[in-house]
Amino acid sequence: MLKPIGPRDARLYNEVMITELGHFALILAFLVACVQAVVPLIGAHKRWPGWMAVAEPAATAQFLLTAFSFGALTHAFVTSDFSLRLVVLNSHSLKPMLYKVSGVWGNHEGSMLLWVLILTLFGAMAAWFGGNLPPSLRARVLAVQSAISVAFFAFILFTSNPFLRLAVPPFDGEDLNPLLQDPGLAFHPPFLYLGYVGLSMAFSFAVAALIEGRVDAAWARWVRPWTLAAWVFLTIGIGLGSWWAYYELGWGGFWFWDPVENASFMPWLIAAALLHSAIVVEKREALKSWTILLAIMAFGFSLIGTFIVRSGVITSVHAFANDPERGVFILMILAVFMGGALILYAARASVMEAKGVFGLVSRESALVLNNILLAVSAFVVFIGTIWPLVAEIAFDRKLSVGAPFFNMAFTPFMVLLGLVLPVGAMMPWKRGSIARTAKPLIPVFVLALALAGLAWAMQSGRSLLGPVGLFLGSWLVFGAAVDLWSRTGRAGAGRLRRMTRLPRADWGKAVAHGGLGITMLGIASMMAWEAEDIRVVQLGESYEVSGYTLVLDQVAQVEGPNYFATRGTVSLSKDGRPIAKLFPEKRNYPVARMPTTEAAIDGRFLRDIYVVIGDPQADGGWAVRTYFKPLANWIWGGAILMALGGALSLSDRRYRVAAGARKAKVAGVPAE
């Protein structure tokens, strides 16, 4: 007689079935991707409409199957299905729900599944919203995008399968890395991957255009929204990662020039260059070959970043994996796609002949200079990141390239970019005059110079970093405002009204450029004028930092949902006036057997007071580290403004593309 199935057995059976269906859906998505990568290409070559039409439903099916697979893995984490090896290694039944969900992508296998989910999402969106593309180009774009999917599906299924099971499931899991149990890190990877993978669309458009032999203004209009969306997501992702490093790691810095940080920064720089280069193709039918090359290299740097993070060849606290087999597989993907695209680029050089002619002093030339500075900056970061590996392989030497090299080699290019950006943004197309363009910017230049001089006088002869940063930041912010104001036409009572009617692309450009200036100002101020205090403090003892008084009131042991912590209570005041209570913590996660530092920050508009509590001392005191950080929040405020500016421009571009590239017009004002 068969034993009836109880509720617990039924639940376990359902969990197993959902997980197995997720695995099957992933395999099926791989097969669909193989079909989509081949059939539409043949159809476009033979001009067979039926074969080309396969691309659109295949792209949708590929996304839906991958989404189901990702949902099945998420369900396993949420329900703590410890029969799944990945859940055991990266979750725990006592972990808060937010981190159970973020644990899905807080590891190598799950993050790769998220990567492929986003890859198929972009392909499906190109199918859904690409109705205005020529059928043959759309088929080729979707086929190239699917070829990338094939490579990464194979990578997951053959080297990084997230659905591997354990014969004997344990009672509980080993928990997620405590450093990743934070809201900033919960949302950082998805935004970063949206940026990384979004650049695959620019790559697919570039390769499809080379195959088709068509690189023109219409192509630039199609590729710009995808690139802009990827750049916006990358900006948000990098900003979230920097913010997390600032408040979570306890060392008080926002950027360490870590290889993984550089891995996201290089594509961001190249994507910014690609955006500006595509403008020239769209407006003037020039810089075609350079724009195609940037589209290829932008995604290439994304793949290089994937290799750095997941191969283990370069040590980083952020690395996901340390497996040479996976590194070799990613290297093969990089070689196939970059090598194939560059060979095709060389073979199709004739289709990228420039038609527009422009003078040495023109907006085109300014954008070329912008491109050179951004590309060289990315190359400098690449050399500094990869050089330790080259030195070890070629010269058998262990080298470390740190912040001093990057600050010295990278900063001059950013300073030069900041200097030329306001003038270049206002330069007319085809030919112009520096004197005429710079005339309305003279008051802004004088004001920025005066602010820098004031800062130099007030800081009593310290380094030039602070005054230079203040000058560049002010120059960029005020220059962006003058650029926007100049687009309202001649002087008159209606200028403010006309400003509100400017195209969103104009507003987006001004906001993004201003955001860059604010970020530069925040970085320079923090690096030049911060103050650090490290001491042993007794309970009840007060001490001074940059005019602020801090008192260590008490230290207590507290318990969190899955950790124990030593929590300090610090009173912050100035001139006898209480300001805030700060609660720095030193946490210990017993399951993961790993401590973390939780800084306490009193953040204000013009400064942060940053407190970290350390270990108890033999005399009964506690080690306390305190920082005064001027304009710290301006770094991430500027990043938010850059992303907002990109989003404003993106909304305008989508409107124009959807409407057949209609030009938004303002009386007497040319659209950007």
XYZ file of C-alpha atoms in Angstrom:
672
model
C 0.000 0.000 0.000
C 1.401 3.408 -1.003
C 2.019 5.931 1.730
C 0.081 9.224 1.239
C 2.194 12.254 0.406
C 2.263 14.715 3.289
C 2.343 18.529 3.016
C 6.112 18.646 3.654
C 6.812 16.033 0.948
C 4.545 17.876 -1.486
C 6.361 21.132 -0.812
C 9.748 19.484 -1.385
C 8.466 17.867 -4.576
C 7.228 21.231 -5.883
C 10.550 22.889 -5.065
C 12.443 20.163 -6.902
C 10.134 20.397 -9.906
C 10.408 24.188 -10.134
C 14.190 23.985 -9.986
C 14.369 21.222 -12.598
C 12.013 23.142 -14.875
C 14.272 26.190 -14.477
C 17.258 24.105 -15.558
C 15.322 22.707 -18.528
C 14.206 26.235 -19.528
C 17.848 27.365 -19.526
C 18.828 24.517 -21.861
C 15.855 25.268 -24.121
C 16.788 28.974 -24.231
C 20.288 27.926 -25.348
C 18.808 25.929 -28.237
C 16.522 28.805 -29.256
C 19.528 31.137 -29.210
C 21.408 28.794 -31.548
C 18.526 28.939 -34.030
C 18.218 32.720 -33.734
C 21.944 33.192 -34.323
C 21.880 31.307 -37.645
C 18.485 31.397 -39.397
C 17.949 35.217 -39.545
C 21.505 35.744 -40.855
C 20.882 33.325 -43.696
C 17.507 34.930 -44.337
C 19.029 38.424 -44.489
C 21.740 37.231 -46.863
C 19.273 35.441 -49.152
C 16.546 38.104 -48.729
C 14.072 35.493 -47.467
C 11.445 37.351 -45.371
C 10.242 34.223 -43.598
C 13.679 33.323 -42.327
C 14.354 36.887 -41.235
C 11.041 36.932 -39.366
C 12.213 34.039 -37.160
C 14.393 36.496 -35.197
C 11.570 38.351 -33.448
C 9.582 35.461 -31.888
C 12.860 33.664 -31.109
C 14.158 36.720 -29.224
C 10.942 36.863 -27.183
C 10.985 33.123 -26.477
C 14.646 33.280 -25.481
C 13.944 36.046 -22.963
C 10.856 34.351 -21.488
C 12.667 31.039 -21.031
C 15.643 32.740 -19.388
C 13.322 34.782 -17.159
C 11.596 31.576 -16.031
C 14.977 29.989 -15.295
C 16.066 33.024 -13.275
C 12.726 33.012 -11.442
C 13.210 29.334 -10.553
C 16.644 30.073 -9.092
C 15.224 33.031 -7.148
C 12.473 30.770 -5.791
C 15.115 28.320 -4.566
C 16.906 31.092 -2.658
C 13.719 32.556 -1.194
C 12.454 29.166 0.013
C 15.958 28.101 1.213
C 16.093 25.017 -0.997
C 19.348 23.546 0.320
C 19.271 20.676 -2.125
C 20.731 23.208 -4.559
C 24.504 23.593 -4.156
C 24.438 27.300 -5.005
C 21.868 28.051 -2.297
C 23.931 26.181 0.290
C 27.070 28.162 -0.543
C 25.388 31.580 -0.645
C 22.361 31.614 1.654
C 21.100 30.821 5.149
C 17.640 30.369 6.577
C 18.082 33.279 9.039
C 19.204 35.752 6.381
C 16.840 38.752 5.794
C 14.617 38.366 2.732
C 16.290 41.219 0.806
C 19.613 39.399 0.995
C 18.063 36.055 0.146
C 16.935 37.644 -3.121
C 20.188 39.528 -3.722
C 22.033 36.294 -2.930
C 20.803 35.048 -6.308
C 23.313 37.329 -8.022
C 25.785 37.639 -5.135
C 27.850 34.766 -6.552
C 29.458 33.758 -9.827
C 26.850 31.336 -11.211
C 23.790 33.377 -10.284
C 25.326 36.636 -11.489
C 26.073 35.040 -14.869
C 22.443 33.958 -15.130
C 21.433 37.564 -14.397
C 23.923 38.665 -17.083
C 22.270 36.389 -19.673
C 18.777 37.414 -18.552
C 19.644 41.055 -19.252
C 21.320 40.066 -22.532
C 18.141 38.352 -23.730
C 16.035 41.254 -22.436
C 17.930 43.715 -24.633
C 17.557 41.367 -27.601
C 13.821 41.062 -26.982
C 13.467 44.847 -26.682
C 15.235 45.276 -30.026
C 12.647 42.891 -31.480
C 9.708 44.628 -29.792
C 10.695 48.228 -30.531
C 12.744 47.815 -33.707
C 9.850 48.066 -36.138
C 11.338 51.151 -37.789
C 14.553 49.303 -38.665
C 15.035 47.844 -42.149
C 14.078 44.128 -41.921
C 17.492 42.882 -43.007
C 19.344 45.066 -40.485
C 16.963 44.097 -37.699
C 17.449 40.406 -38.502
C 21.236 40.782 -38.446
C 21.227 42.771 -35.197
C 19.099 40.127 -33.474
C 21.258 37.331 -34.873
C 24.496 38.903 -33.629
C 22.913 39.567 -30.234
C 21.817 35.953 -30.080
C 25.302 34.749 -31.014
C 26.555 36.516 -27.873
C 23.786 34.762 -25.942
C 24.888 31.383 -27.341
C 28.412 31.959 -26.024
C 27.250 32.871 -22.532
C 24.593 30.150 -22.355
C 27.360 27.671 -23.170
C 29.596 29.268 -20.533
C 26.893 28.848 -17.886
C 25.802 25.338 -18.805
C 29.285 23.872 -19.237
C 31.331 25.695 -16.568
C 28.979 27.574 -14.203
C 25.696 25.704 -13.895
C 23.617 27.274 -11.098
C 21.280 24.263 -10.881
C 23.749 21.633 -9.637
C 22.248 19.516 -6.839
C 23.626 17.894 -3.702
C 22.965 14.218 -3.028
C 22.645 14.891 0.715
C 21.321 18.404 1.399
C 22.620 20.022 4.618
C 20.342 21.368 7.322
C 21.307 24.975 6.582
C 23.469 27.070 4.276
C 26.860 28.726 4.620
C 25.468 32.271 4.243
C 26.252 35.047 1.780
C 29.477 37.033 2.033
C 28.659 39.567 4.812
C 30.142 42.422 2.765
C 27.393 41.805 0.201
C 24.599 41.922 2.793
C 23.950 45.592 2.242
C 21.303 47.528 0.263
C 23.967 49.264 -1.834
C 25.410 45.943 -2.964
C 21.960 44.423 -3.432
C 21.198 46.867 -6.273
C 24.732 47.592 -7.516
C 25.212 44.439 -9.679
C 21.889 44.613 -11.588
C 22.512 48.227 -12.624
C 26.114 47.440 -13.514
C 25.072 44.468 -15.648
C 22.407 46.541 -17.392
C 25.269 48.815 -18.415
C 27.772 46.096 -19.295
C 25.283 44.052 -21.283
C 23.577 47.095 -22.772
C 26.786 47.806 -24.669
C 26.266 44.484 -26.442
C 23.493 46.212 -28.412
C 25.938 48.818 -29.704
C 28.253 45.951 -30.675
C 25.439 44.074 -32.423
C 24.416 47.199 -34.344
C 28.037 47.814 -35.355
C 28.626 44.267 -36.607
C 25.237 44.162 -38.343
C 25.999 47.474 -40.077
C 29.374 46.164 -41.227
C 27.778 42.992 -42.610
C 25.083 45.018 -44.350
C 27.512 47.660 -45.589
C 25.431 50.485 -44.166
C 26.830 53.061 -41.748
C 24.975 56.354 -42.000
C 23.029 58.962 -40.032
C 20.027 56.645 -39.670
C 22.267 53.952 -38.160
C 23.639 56.478 -35.641
C 20.083 57.464 -34.651
C 19.285 53.804 -33.980
C 22.416 53.002 -32.004
C 22.522 56.098 -29.780
C 19.524 55.279 -27.507
C 20.923 51.821 -26.719
C 24.347 53.229 -25.930
C 22.882 56.036 -23.852
C 20.755 53.605 -21.840
C 23.820 51.443 -21.156
C 25.841 54.505 -20.121
C 23.100 55.657 -17.725
C 22.909 52.224 -16.082
C 26.698 52.036 -15.841
C 26.750 55.470 -14.196
C 24.204 54.368 -11.588
C 25.974 51.056 -11.009
C 29.411 52.640 -10.582
C 27.946 55.305 -8.290
C 26.254 52.677 -6.095
C 29.477 50.657 -5.890
C 31.494 53.726 -4.934
C 28.940 54.735 -2.299
C 28.953 51.210 -0.841
C 32.765 51.159 -0.653
C 32.675 54.520 1.120
C 30.304 53.665 3.957
C 30.690 49.883 4.231
C 34.396 49.056 4.069
C 35.323 51.463 6.848
C 38.456 52.927 5.260
C 36.746 56.156 4.272
C 37.574 56.113 0.572
C 35.238 56.227 -2.412
C 37.597 54.780 -5.060
C 40.595 52.502 -4.677
C 41.539 51.894 -8.334
C 40.845 48.236 -7.656
C 40.931 46.042 -10.822
C 37.204 45.355 -10.544
C 36.419 49.041 -10.125
C 38.531 49.717 -13.216
C 36.699 46.938 -15.064
C 33.473 48.958 -14.910
C 35.137 52.349 -15.378
C 36.814 51.503 -18.713
C 33.552 50.672 -20.557
C 31.995 53.806 -19.033
C 34.711 56.000 -20.551
C 34.504 54.288 -23.958
C 30.692 54.452 -23.930
C 30.871 58.204 -23.236
C 33.210 58.587 -26.216
C 30.861 56.478 -28.373
C 27.877 58.661 -27.462
C 29.661 61.826 -28.556
C 31.076 60.195 -31.685
C 27.649 58.932 -32.780
C 26.402 62.535 -32.651
C 28.909 63.445 -35.370
C 27.798 60.516 -37.536
C 24.167 61.512 -37.113
C 24.659 65.219 -37.754
C 27.539 65.332 -40.211
C 28.053 61.798 -41.683
C 31.638 61.887 -40.365
C 33.729 59.752 -37.964
C 31.983 56.578 -39.151
C 34.971 54.253 -38.820
C 35.887 55.687 -35.416
C 32.316 55.281 -34.152
C 32.119 51.662 -35.294
C 35.469 50.949 -33.639
C 34.278 52.516 -30.371
C 31.097 50.410 -30.476
C 33.228 47.275 -30.829
C 35.696 48.318 -28.130
C 33.008 49.364 -25.636
C 31.628 45.834 -25.497
C 35.162 44.484 -25.714
C 36.046 46.278 -22.487
C 32.911 44.841 -20.902
C 34.181 41.357 -21.778
C 37.641 42.254 -20.466
C 35.980 43.299 -17.219
C 34.167 39.959 -17.067
C 37.489 38.177 -17.558
C 39.166 40.210 -14.801
C 36.361 39.571 -12.309
C 35.863 35.863 -12.978
C 39.204 34.386 -14.043
C 41.237 34.898 -10.874
C 44.260 36.194 -12.826
C 44.139 39.492 -10.915
C 43.493 39.603 -7.174
C 40.586 41.739 -6.000
C 38.287 41.850 -2.997
C 35.391 42.125 -5.457
C 36.266 39.090 -7.601
C 33.475 36.535 -8.085
C 35.520 33.488 -9.013
C 39.033 32.107 -9.056
C 38.847 29.413 -11.705
C 41.335 29.252 -14.625
C 38.954 27.060 -16.651
C 36.288 29.756 -16.559
C 38.907 32.397 -17.358
C 40.019 30.512 -20.471
C 36.398 30.172 -21.629
C 35.783 33.910 -21.241
C 39.071 34.613 -23.008
C 37.877 32.468 -25.924
C 34.601 34.416 -26.069
C 36.578 37.670 -26.066
C 38.908 36.443 -28.806
C 36.100 35.183 -31.048
C 33.858 38.236 -30.848
C 36.525 40.943 -30.733
C 38.749 39.210 -33.265
C 35.867 38.511 -35.634
C 34.475 42.032 -35.332
C 37.872 43.673 -35.935
C 38.545 41.472 -38.984
C 35.145 42.435 -40.367
C 35.918 46.075 -39.532
C 39.105 45.925 -41.593
C 37.386 44.156 -44.485
C 34.554 46.697 -44.634
C 36.659 49.866 -44.433
C 35.260 51.099 -47.749
C 31.664 51.372 -46.465
C 32.713 53.791 -43.728
C 33.820 56.630 -45.958
C 33.135 59.998 -44.337
C 30.918 62.448 -46.248
C 30.858 65.491 -43.958
C 33.688 68.017 -44.099
C 34.472 70.244 -41.139
C 37.046 72.802 -40.107
C 39.689 72.579 -37.437
C 37.638 74.912 -35.220
C 34.181 73.314 -35.079
C 32.009 71.166 -32.875
C 33.119 68.109 -34.835
C 36.745 68.811 -33.928
C 35.795 69.421 -30.305
C 34.026 66.055 -30.213
C 37.070 64.395 -31.788
C 39.225 65.865 -29.012
C 36.660 64.686 -26.464
C 36.870 61.182 -27.951
C 40.661 61.145 -27.884
C 40.818 62.221 -24.245
C 38.240 59.654 -23.129
C 39.789 56.831 -25.164
C 43.321 57.577 -23.963
C 42.048 57.789 -20.381
C 40.489 54.338 -20.744
C 43.754 53.038 -22.231
C 45.720 54.430 -19.259
C 43.366 52.668 -16.838
C 43.675 49.465 -18.876
C 47.482 49.547 -18.822
C 47.579 50.179 -15.082
C 45.091 47.361 -14.458
C 46.673 44.719 -16.675
C 50.350 45.593 -16.191
C 50.860 43.475 -13.013
C 49.687 40.435 -14.990
C 51.963 41.279 -17.944
C 54.944 41.813 -15.637
C 54.383 38.472 -13.924
C 54.024 36.548 -17.197
C 56.753 38.281 -19.198
C 59.301 39.260 -16.546
C 58.425 36.943 -13.616
C 58.078 39.987 -11.367
C 55.377 40.725 -8.795
C 54.225 44.311 -9.239
C 51.433 46.352 -7.721
C 50.002 49.363 -9.546
C 48.112 51.528 -7.092
C 46.419 54.881 -6.695
C 49.574 57.036 -7.127
C 50.077 55.804 -10.716
C 46.433 56.221 -11.689
C 46.121 59.636 -10.063
C 49.244 60.884 -11.830
C 48.545 59.324 -15.242
C 44.760 59.698 -15.415
C 44.113 63.100 -13.829
C 45.745 65.302 -16.541
C 43.389 63.969 -19.209
C 40.345 64.669 -17.046
C 41.601 68.182 -16.304
C 42.051 68.862 -20.018
C 38.613 67.383 -20.750
C 37.053 69.674 -18.137
C 38.797 72.705 -19.624
C 37.629 72.189 -23.217
C 34.154 70.770 -22.571
C 32.132 74.004 -22.075
C 33.701 75.665 -25.147
C 33.344 72.539 -27.301
C 29.695 72.073 -26.303
C 28.841 75.566 -27.605
C 30.919 75.401 -30.787
C 28.877 75.529 -34.026
C 28.880 72.668 -36.505
C 31.175 72.589 -39.557
C 33.224 75.701 -38.739
C 33.300 78.282 -35.995
C 35.302 80.872 -34.115
C 36.859 80.263 -30.711
C 36.647 83.963 -29.849
C 32.939 84.192 -30.721
C 32.067 80.937 -28.919
C 34.085 81.765 -25.805
C 32.747 85.318 -25.442
C 29.617 84.445 -23.394
C 31.777 82.101 -21.275
C 34.243 84.802 -20.178
C 32.235 85.832 -17.060
C 31.922 82.179 -16.084
C 35.658 81.640 -16.519
C 36.452 84.695 -14.386
C 34.017 83.550 -11.678
C 35.503 80.024 -11.603
C 39.009 81.489 -11.449
C 37.980 83.809 -8.592
C 36.526 80.887 -6.611
C 39.747 78.916 -7.121
C 41.799 81.909 -5.952
C 39.612 82.300 -2.881
C 40.072 78.616 -2.048
C 43.843 78.936 -2.471
C 43.946 81.922 -0.132
C 41.767 80.272 2.525
C 43.667 76.985 2.588
C 46.944 78.695 3.583
C 49.104 77.501 0.719
C 48.331 73.784 0.679
C 48.270 71.721 -2.549
C 46.701 72.961 -5.761
C 44.316 69.998 -5.949
C 41.468 71.725 -4.105
C 41.580 75.056 -5.992
C 41.977 73.309 -9.364
C 39.027 71.023 -8.591
C 36.924 74.003 -7.512
C 37.823 75.843 -10.720
C 37.010 72.881 -13.004
C 33.787 72.039 -11.196
C 32.554 75.647 -11.287
C 33.643 76.048 -14.919
C 31.686 72.948 -15.971
C 28.532 73.733 -13.967
C 28.307 77.403 -14.938
C 29.409 76.622 -18.497
C 26.548 74.118 -18.843
C 24.115 76.779 -17.601
C 25.438 79.344 -20.121
C 25.168 76.753 -22.914
C 21.520 76.138 -22.018
C 20.775 79.860 -21.737
C 22.412 80.583 -25.105
C 19.997 78.191 -26.817
C 17.016 80.393 -25.982
C 17.930 82.833 -28.765
C 18.301 86.576 -28.501
C 17.709 88.573 -25.346
C 14.094 89.251 -24.521
C 11.346 88.725 -22.003
C 10.483 85.291 -23.335
C 13.858 83.618 -22.762
C 12.794 81.738 -19.640
C 9.675 80.488 -21.383
C 11.719 79.388 -24.390
C 14.141 77.608 -22.059
C 11.321 75.415 -20.732
C 10.489 74.468 -24.325
C 13.997 73.370 -25.255
C 14.355 69.721 -26.333
C 14.986 67.306 -23.499
C 18.270 66.356 -25.169
C 19.543 69.907 -24.569
C 18.516 69.769 -20.934
C 20.015 66.310 -20.609
C 23.364 67.427 -21.988
C 23.513 70.420 -19.635
C 22.513 68.376 -16.568
C 25.030 65.610 -17.376
C 27.889 68.067 -17.953
C 26.978 69.900 -14.757
C 26.879 66.590 -12.887
C 30.404 65.817 -14.107
C 31.539 69.172 -12.736
C 29.933 68.534 -9.346
C 31.557 65.092 -9.125
C 34.955 66.573 -9.997
C 34.482 69.237 -7.329
C 33.497 66.641 -4.715
C 36.466 64.384 -5.496
C 38.997 67.222 -5.416
C 37.576 68.665 -2.183
C 37.561 65.346 -0.365
C 41.096 64.465 -1.465
C 42.534 67.915 -0.749
C 40.803 69.011 2.443
C 39.765 65.916 4.386
C 41.092 65.463 7.940
C 41.794 62.106 9.629
C 42.070 61.368 13.349
C 43.051 57.961 14.790
C 43.227 57.535 18.557
C 42.336 55.416 21.580
C 39.274 56.878 23.326
C 38.055 56.086 26.843
C 34.332 55.923 27.607
C 33.083 59.444 28.283
C 36.185 61.048 26.779
C 35.804 63.892 24.254
C 38.097 64.884 21.395
C 38.198 67.468 18.585
C 38.287 66.941 14.811
C 38.148 69.931 12.428
C 36.222 72.077 14.915
C 33.738 69.319 15.874
C 33.582 67.693 19.312
C 32.984 63.961 19.630
C 32.304 61.991 22.832
C 32.351 58.194 23.107
C 29.314 57.720 25.353
C 29.148 53.939 25.509
C 30.006 50.650 23.788
C 27.506 47.796 23.913
C 27.048 44.311 22.469
C 23.974 43.998 20.223
C 22.459 41.197 18.177
C 21.161 41.446 14.612
C 19.102 38.960 12.569
C 22.199 36.939 11.575
C 25.111 38.699 13.263
C 26.511 39.938 16.596
C 27.930 43.438 16.842
C 29.935 45.750 19.036
C 28.118 49.092 18.764
C 29.497 52.409 19.909
C 27.451 55.513 20.719
C 29.199 58.747 19.791
C 27.794 62.231 20.447
C 28.658 64.860 17.834
C 28.495 68.567 18.618
C 29.974 71.888 17.532
C 30.513 74.932 19.763
C 28.472 73.221 22.491
C 25.482 72.628 20.194
C 24.455 68.934 19.813
C 24.296 67.811 16.176
C 23.802 64.041 16.045
C 24.244 60.649 17.695
C 26.441 58.247 15.709
C 26.418 54.444 16.069
C 29.491 52.819 14.494
C 29.526 49.005 14.605
C 31.960 46.150 14.284
C 29.909 43.108 13.240
C 30.658 39.403 13.318
C 28.695 36.922 11.195
C 29.056 33.533 12.945
C 27.866 31.407 10.017
C 30.239 33.018 7.521
C 32.879 33.476 10.267
C 33.685 36.929 8.956
C 33.797 40.384 10.600
C 32.683 43.608 8.923
C 32.940 47.292 9.776
C 29.855 49.519 9.719
C 30.860 53.176 9.657
C 28.592 55.795 11.229
C 28.233 58.898 9.074
C 26.615 62.240 9.797
C 26.132 63.443 6.249
C 25.357 67.078 5.529
C 25.316 69.145 2.341
C 28.844 70.508 2.768
C 30.564 67.752 4.776
C 30.501 64.278 6.313
C 31.664 63.292 9.795
C 32.703 59.659 9.471
C 33.350 57.480 12.559
C 34.662 53.893 12.728
C 35.056 51.912 15.953
C 37.872 49.391 16.236
C 39.087 46.858 18.781
C 39.177 47.260 22.577
C 42.563 48.245 24.014
C 44.476 46.965 27.041
C 43.831 50.161 29.012
C 40.065 49.843 28.626
C 39.730 52.320 25.765
C 38.608 51.739 22.199
C 40.358 52.421 18.908
C 38.356 55.072 17.065
C 39.003 56.477 13.588
C 37.313 59.746 12.619
C 37.275 61.627 9.319
C 36.108 65.087 8.308
C 35.183 64.844 4.621
C 34.180 68.064 2.831
C 31.655 67.851 -0.044
C 31.654 64.047 0.125
C 28.040 63.695 -0.985
C 28.710 65.874 -4.019
C 30.537 62.928 -5.592
C 27.398 60.796 -5.713
C 25.120 63.789 -6.236
C 27.068 64.517 -9.408
C 26.722 60.870 -10.488
C 22.957 61.098 -9.951
C 22.843 64.260 -12.070
C 24.871 62.599 -14.837
C 22.472 59.653 -14.876
C 19.482 62.023 -14.777
C 20.908 64.001 -17.697
C 21.344 60.788 -19.666
C 17.770 59.755 -18.846
C 16.430 63.136 -20.009
C 18.285 62.815 -23.298
C 17.161 59.214 -23.630
C 13.514 60.158 -23.264
C 13.929 62.705 -26.046
C 15.740 60.258 -28.298
C 13.118 57.562 -27.852
C 10.401 60.019 -28.759
C 12.169 61.105 -31.919
C 13.086 57.591 -33.026
C 9.567 56.321 -32.413
C 8.173 59.242 -34.381
C 10.424 58.643 -37.341
C 13.280 60.834 -36.150
C 11.207 63.985 -36.169
C 13.166 66.998 -35.040
C 11.951 68.797 -31.959
C 11.954 72.483 -32.809
C 11.952 75.633 -30.761
C 11.440 78.967 -32.438
C 14.827 80.154 -33.630
C 16.657 77.392 -31.758
C 18.327 74.430 -33.485
C 17.716 71.049 -31.824
C 20.697 69.167 -30.464
